[in-house]
Coordinates of C-alpha atoms in Angstrom, one line a residue:
X1 CA -7.5 -6.5 -11.8
X2 CA -6.4 -3.1 -13.0
X3 CA -5.5 -2.7 -16.7
X4 CA -1.7 -2.5 -16.0
X5 CA 1.3 -3.3 -18.1
X6 CA 4.9 -3.8 -17.1
X7 CA 7.8 -2.3 -19.0
X8 CA 11.5 -2.6 -18.4
X9 CA 13.0 1.0 -18.1
X10 CA 16.9 1.2 -18.4
X11 CA 18.2 2.3 -15.0
X12 CA 14.9 1.7 -13.2
X13 CA 14.1 -1.9 -14.0
X14 CA 10.4 -3.0 -14.1
X15 CA 7.9 -0.2 -14.0
X16 CA 4.1 -0.8 -13.8
X17 CA 2.2 1.6 -16.2
X18 CA -1.4 2.2 -15.1
X19 CA -3.9 4.1 -17.2
X20 CA -6.4 5.7 -14.9
X21 CA -9.7 7.4 -15.7
X22 CA -9.5 9.3 -12.3
X23 CA -6.0 10.7 -12.8
X24 CA -5.8 14.3 -13.9
X25 CA -2.0 14.4 -14.5
X26 CA 0.9 12.0 -15.0
X27 CA 2.3 10.9 -11.7
X28 CA 4.8 8.4 -10.1
X29 CA 4.0 6.2 -7.1
X30 CA 6.5 4.3 -5.1
X31 CA 5.3 1.7 -2.6
X32 CA 7.0 -1.1 -0.6
X33 CA 6.9 -4.4 -2.4
X34 CA 5.3 -2.7 -5.4
X35 CA 8.2 -0.8 -6.8
X36 CA 7.6 2.0 -9.3
X37 CA 4.1 2.7 -10.8
X38 CA 3.6 5.3 -13.5
X39 CA 0.0 6.6 -13.5
X40 CA -1.1 8.0 -16.9
X41 CA -4.6 9.7 -17.3
X42 CA -6.7 8.0 -20.0
X43 CA -6.3 9.8 -23.2
X44 CA -2.7 10.8 -22.4
X45 CA 0.2 9.3 -24.3
X46 CA 2.1 6.6 -22.6
X47 CA 5.2 7.8 -24.5
X48 CA 4.8 11.1 -22.7
X49 CA 4.5 9.3 -19.4
X50 CA 7.8 7.4 -20.1
X51 CA 9.5 10.7 -21.0
X52 CA 8.3 12.0 -17.6
X53 CA 9.9 8.9 -15.9
X54 CA 13.2 9.7 -17.5
X55 CA 13.0 13.3 -16.3
X56 CA 12.5 12.1 -12.7
X57 CA 15.0 9.2 -12.9
X58 CA 17.5 10.6 -10.4
X59 CA 14.7 11.2 -7.9
X60 CA 13.2 7.8 -8.4
X61 CA 16.6 6.0 -8.0
X62 CA 17.2 7.9 -4.7
X63 CA 13.8 7.0 -3.3
X64 CA 14.0 3.4 -4.5
X65 CA 17.1 3.0 -2.3
X66 CA 15.1 4.4 0.7
X67 CA 12.2 2.1 -0.2
X68 CA 14.5 -1.0 -0.2
X69 CA 15.9 0.0 3.2
X70 CA 12.3 0.3 4.5
X71 CA 11.4 -3.1 3.0
X72 CA 14.3 -4.8 4.7
X73 CA 13.3 -3.5 8.1
X74 CA 9.9 -5.0 7.9
X75 CA 10.9 -8.5 8.8
X76 CA 13.7 -9.9 11.0
X77 CA 14.3 -13.6 10.6
X78 CA 15.1 -15.4 13.8
X79 CA 14.9 -18.7 15.6
X80 CA 11.1 -18.4 16.0
X81 CA 10.5 -17.7 12.3
X82 CA 8.2 -20.2 10.6
X83 CA 9.1 -20.4 6.9
X84 CA 8.5 -23.5 4.7
X85 CA 7.8 -24.3 1.1
X86 CA 7.1 -27.6 -0.7
X87 CA 10.7 -28.8 -0.5
X88 CA 12.4 -27.1 2.5
X89 CA 11.9 -25.4 5.8
X90 CA 14.1 -22.7 7.4
X91 CA 16.0 -23.4 10.6
X92 CA 18.1 -20.7 12.4
X93 CA 20.5 -21.3 15.3
X94 CA 23.7 -20.0 16.9
X95 CA 27.0 -21.7 16.6
X96 CA 30.6 -21.3 17.8
X97 CA 32.1 -20.4 14.4
X98 CA 32.9 -16.7 13.7
X99 CA 31.0 -16.6 10.3
X100 CA 27.4 -17.1 9.2
X101 CA 27.0 -20.5 7.4
X102 CA 24.1 -22.0 5.6
X103 CA 23.3 -25.4 4.1
X104 CA 20.4 -26.8 2.2
X105 CA 20.1 -30.6 3.0
X106 CA 17.3 -33.1 3.3
X107 CA 14.5 -30.5 3.2
X108 CA 16.1 -28.1 5.8
X109 CA 17.7 -24.8 5.0
X110 CA 20.0 -24.5 8.0
X111 CA 21.4 -21.0 8.9
X112 CA 24.0 -20.9 11.7
X113 CA 25.2 -17.5 13.0
X114 CA 28.0 -16.6 15.5
X115 CA 26.9 -16.8 19.2
X116 CA 28.5 -13.4 19.8
X117 CA 26.4 -11.7 17.2
X118 CA 22.7 -10.7 17.3
X119 CA 20.4 -12.5 14.8
X120 CA 19.2 -9.0 13.7
X121 CA 22.7 -8.0 12.5
X122 CA 22.6 -7.0 8.8
X123 CA 25.2 -9.6 7.8
X124 CA 23.1 -12.4 9.3
X125 CA 19.9 -11.2 7.7
X126 CA 21.6 -10.8 4.4
X127 CA 22.8 -14.5 4.4
X128 CA 19.3 -15.7 5.5
X129 CA 17.6 -13.8 2.7
X130 CA 20.2 -15.0 0.2
X131 CA 19.7 -18.6 1.4
X132 CA 16.0 -18.4 1.1
X133 CA 16.0 -16.9 -2.4
X134 CA 18.5 -19.3 -3.8
X135 CA 16.7 -22.3 -2.3
X136 CA 13.4 -21.0 -3.8
X137 CA 15.2 -20.6 -7.1
X138 CA 16.3 -24.2 -7.1
X139 CA 12.9 -25.4 -6.2
X140 CA 11.2 -23.1 -8.8
X141 CA 13.5 -24.3 -11.6
X142 CA 12.8 -27.9 -10.8
X143 CA 9.0 -27.5 -10.7
X144 CA 7.6 -24.5 -12.6
X145 CA 8.8 -25.2 -16.1
X146 CA 7.4 -28.7 -16.1
X147 CA 4.2 -27.6 -14.6
X148 CA 3.8 -24.8 -17.1
X149 CA 4.5 -27.2 -20.0
X150 CA 1.9 -29.6 -18.6
X151 CA -0.8 -26.9 -18.3
X152 CA 0.0 -25.5 -21.7
X153 CA -0.5 -29.0 -23.2
X154 CA -3.9 -29.3 -21.5
X155 CA -5.1 -26.1 -23.1
X156 CA -3.3 -26.4 -26.4
X157 CA -1.2 -23.3 -25.9
X158 CA 2.2 -22.8 -27.3
X159 CA 4.7 -20.3 -25.7
X160 CA 8.4 -19.7 -26.5
X161 CA 10.7 -19.8 -23.5
X162 CA 10.2 -19.8 -19.7
X163 CA 12.6 -18.0 -17.3
X164 CA 12.6 -18.0 -13.5
X165 CA 13.4 -14.7 -11.9
X166 CA 13.3 -12.9 -8.6
X167 CA 10.7 -10.4 -9.7
X168 CA 10.2 -7.3 -7.6
X169 CA 6.4 -6.9 -7.8
X170 CA 5.0 -9.4 -10.3
X171 CA 4.2 -13.1 -10.0
X172 CA 4.7 -13.5 -13.7
X173 CA 4.7 -11.9 -17.1
X174 CA 4.3 -12.8 -20.8
X175 CA 6.1 -10.8 -23.4
X176 CA 4.8 -9.8 -26.8
X177 CA 6.9 -12.7 -28.3
X178 CA 5.3 -15.1 -25.8
X179 CA 8.3 -15.6 -23.6
X180 CA 7.1 -16.2 -20.0
X181 CA 8.8 -15.0 -16.9
X182 CA 7.8 -16.6 -13.5
X183 CA 8.7 -15.4 -10.1
X184 CA 10.6 -17.8 -7.9
X185 CA 8.4 -16.7 -5.0
X186 CA 5.6 -18.6 -6.5
X187 CA 6.9 -21.6 -4.6
X188 CA 5.5 -20.0 -1.4
X189 CA 1.9 -20.1 -2.7
X190 CA -0.7 -22.9 -2.4
X191 CA -0.8 -25.2 -5.4
X192 CA -4.1 -23.9 -6.8
X193 CA -2.7 -20.3 -6.8
X194 CA 0.6 -21.4 -8.5
X195 CA -1.6 -23.0 -11.3
X196 CA -3.7 -19.8 -11.4
X197 CA -0.6 -17.6 -12.1
X198 CA 0.7 -20.1 -14.7
X199 CA -2.7 -20.2 -16.5
X200 CA -2.9 -16.4 -16.2
X201 CA 0.4 -16.0 -18.1
X202 CA -0.5 -18.7 -20.6
X203 CA -3.8 -16.9 -21.3
X204 CA -1.7 -13.8 -22.2
X205 CA -0.2 -15.8 -25.2
X206 CA -3.6 -15.1 -26.9
X207 CA -4.9 -12.1 -25.0
X208 CA -2.3 -9.4 -24.3
X209 CA -4.4 -7.3 -22.0
X210 CA -6.9 -7.8 -19.1
X211 CA -10.0 -7.1 -21.1
X212 CA -13.3 -9.0 -21.2
X213 CA -11.9 -11.6 -23.7
X214 CA -9.0 -12.3 -21.4
X215 CA -11.1 -12.9 -18.4
X216 CA -13.6 -15.0 -20.3
X217 CA -10.8 -17.3 -21.6
X218 CA -9.1 -17.5 -18.3
X219 CA -12.4 -18.3 -16.5
X220 CA -12.8 -21.3 -18.8
X221 CA -9.2 -22.4 -18.1
X222 CA -9.8 -22.0 -14.3
X223 CA -13.1 -23.9 -14.3
X224 CA -15.1 -20.8 -13.5
X225 CA -12.9 -19.7 -10.6
X226 CA -10.7 -17.0 -12.2
X227 CA -12.1 -14.1 -10.2
X228 CA -12.1 -16.0 -7.0
X229 CA -8.5 -17.1 -7.4
X230 CA -7.5 -13.6 -8.4
X231 CA -9.0 -12.3 -5.2
X232 CA -7.1 -14.9 -3.2
X233 CA -3.8 -13.7 -4.6
X234 CA -4.2 -10.4 -2.8
X235 CA -3.4 -12.3 0.5
X236 CA 0.2 -12.8 -0.7
X237 CA 3.1 -10.6 -1.5
X238 CA 6.0 -11.2 -3.9
X239 CA 8.5 -10.3 -1.2
X240 CA 9.1 -12.2 2.0
X241 CA 10.2 -9.2 4.1

């Protein structure tokens, strides 16, 4: 894993800062599902990089909007879409009513849209995404804090607070004051990878970077499978579309 850190920049949200031995100058990279990455050459001041970010803020904001539009075009949810988590599955169908409706009941997130409207219509897709994200949020809040507390107890680690968020490009984070943020989209991952992310963030309580001590500690916590699990994470994205 690259030696990245995530900072919250007013007006831009979460920005990944990456120090690179190959980079010759400070640069900004925007990618679908990855948001903003600031690349700073090794030896260059991160403060200088953040100043560069502020100089380019108007350009970044303009291009972030284009990026979001591009992300939303990548997936159209329809009647054939297969989407399920531990607690619910998505079902989409037409109905006679003039408005899009959704309901989460008995393990089914049911979305009904007007028969005279294509499923690809932006207002239909917006409701579907909203329904999925809110259902994931409910599931995550009922499962992740308890699971994190259980794992922390197993490894004798104390953290401060845990918050569930719809993070743009991170599965989780641990602040300098040991507050842990977890992405609600973790609920789409296999159980062993959910635990891996939780252990990864718990490890940051003691090791604030991704150096050798971090990986040695995490490998013990993951029964020698840390690198293997980290590689498996690359098959998943924090966004569903």
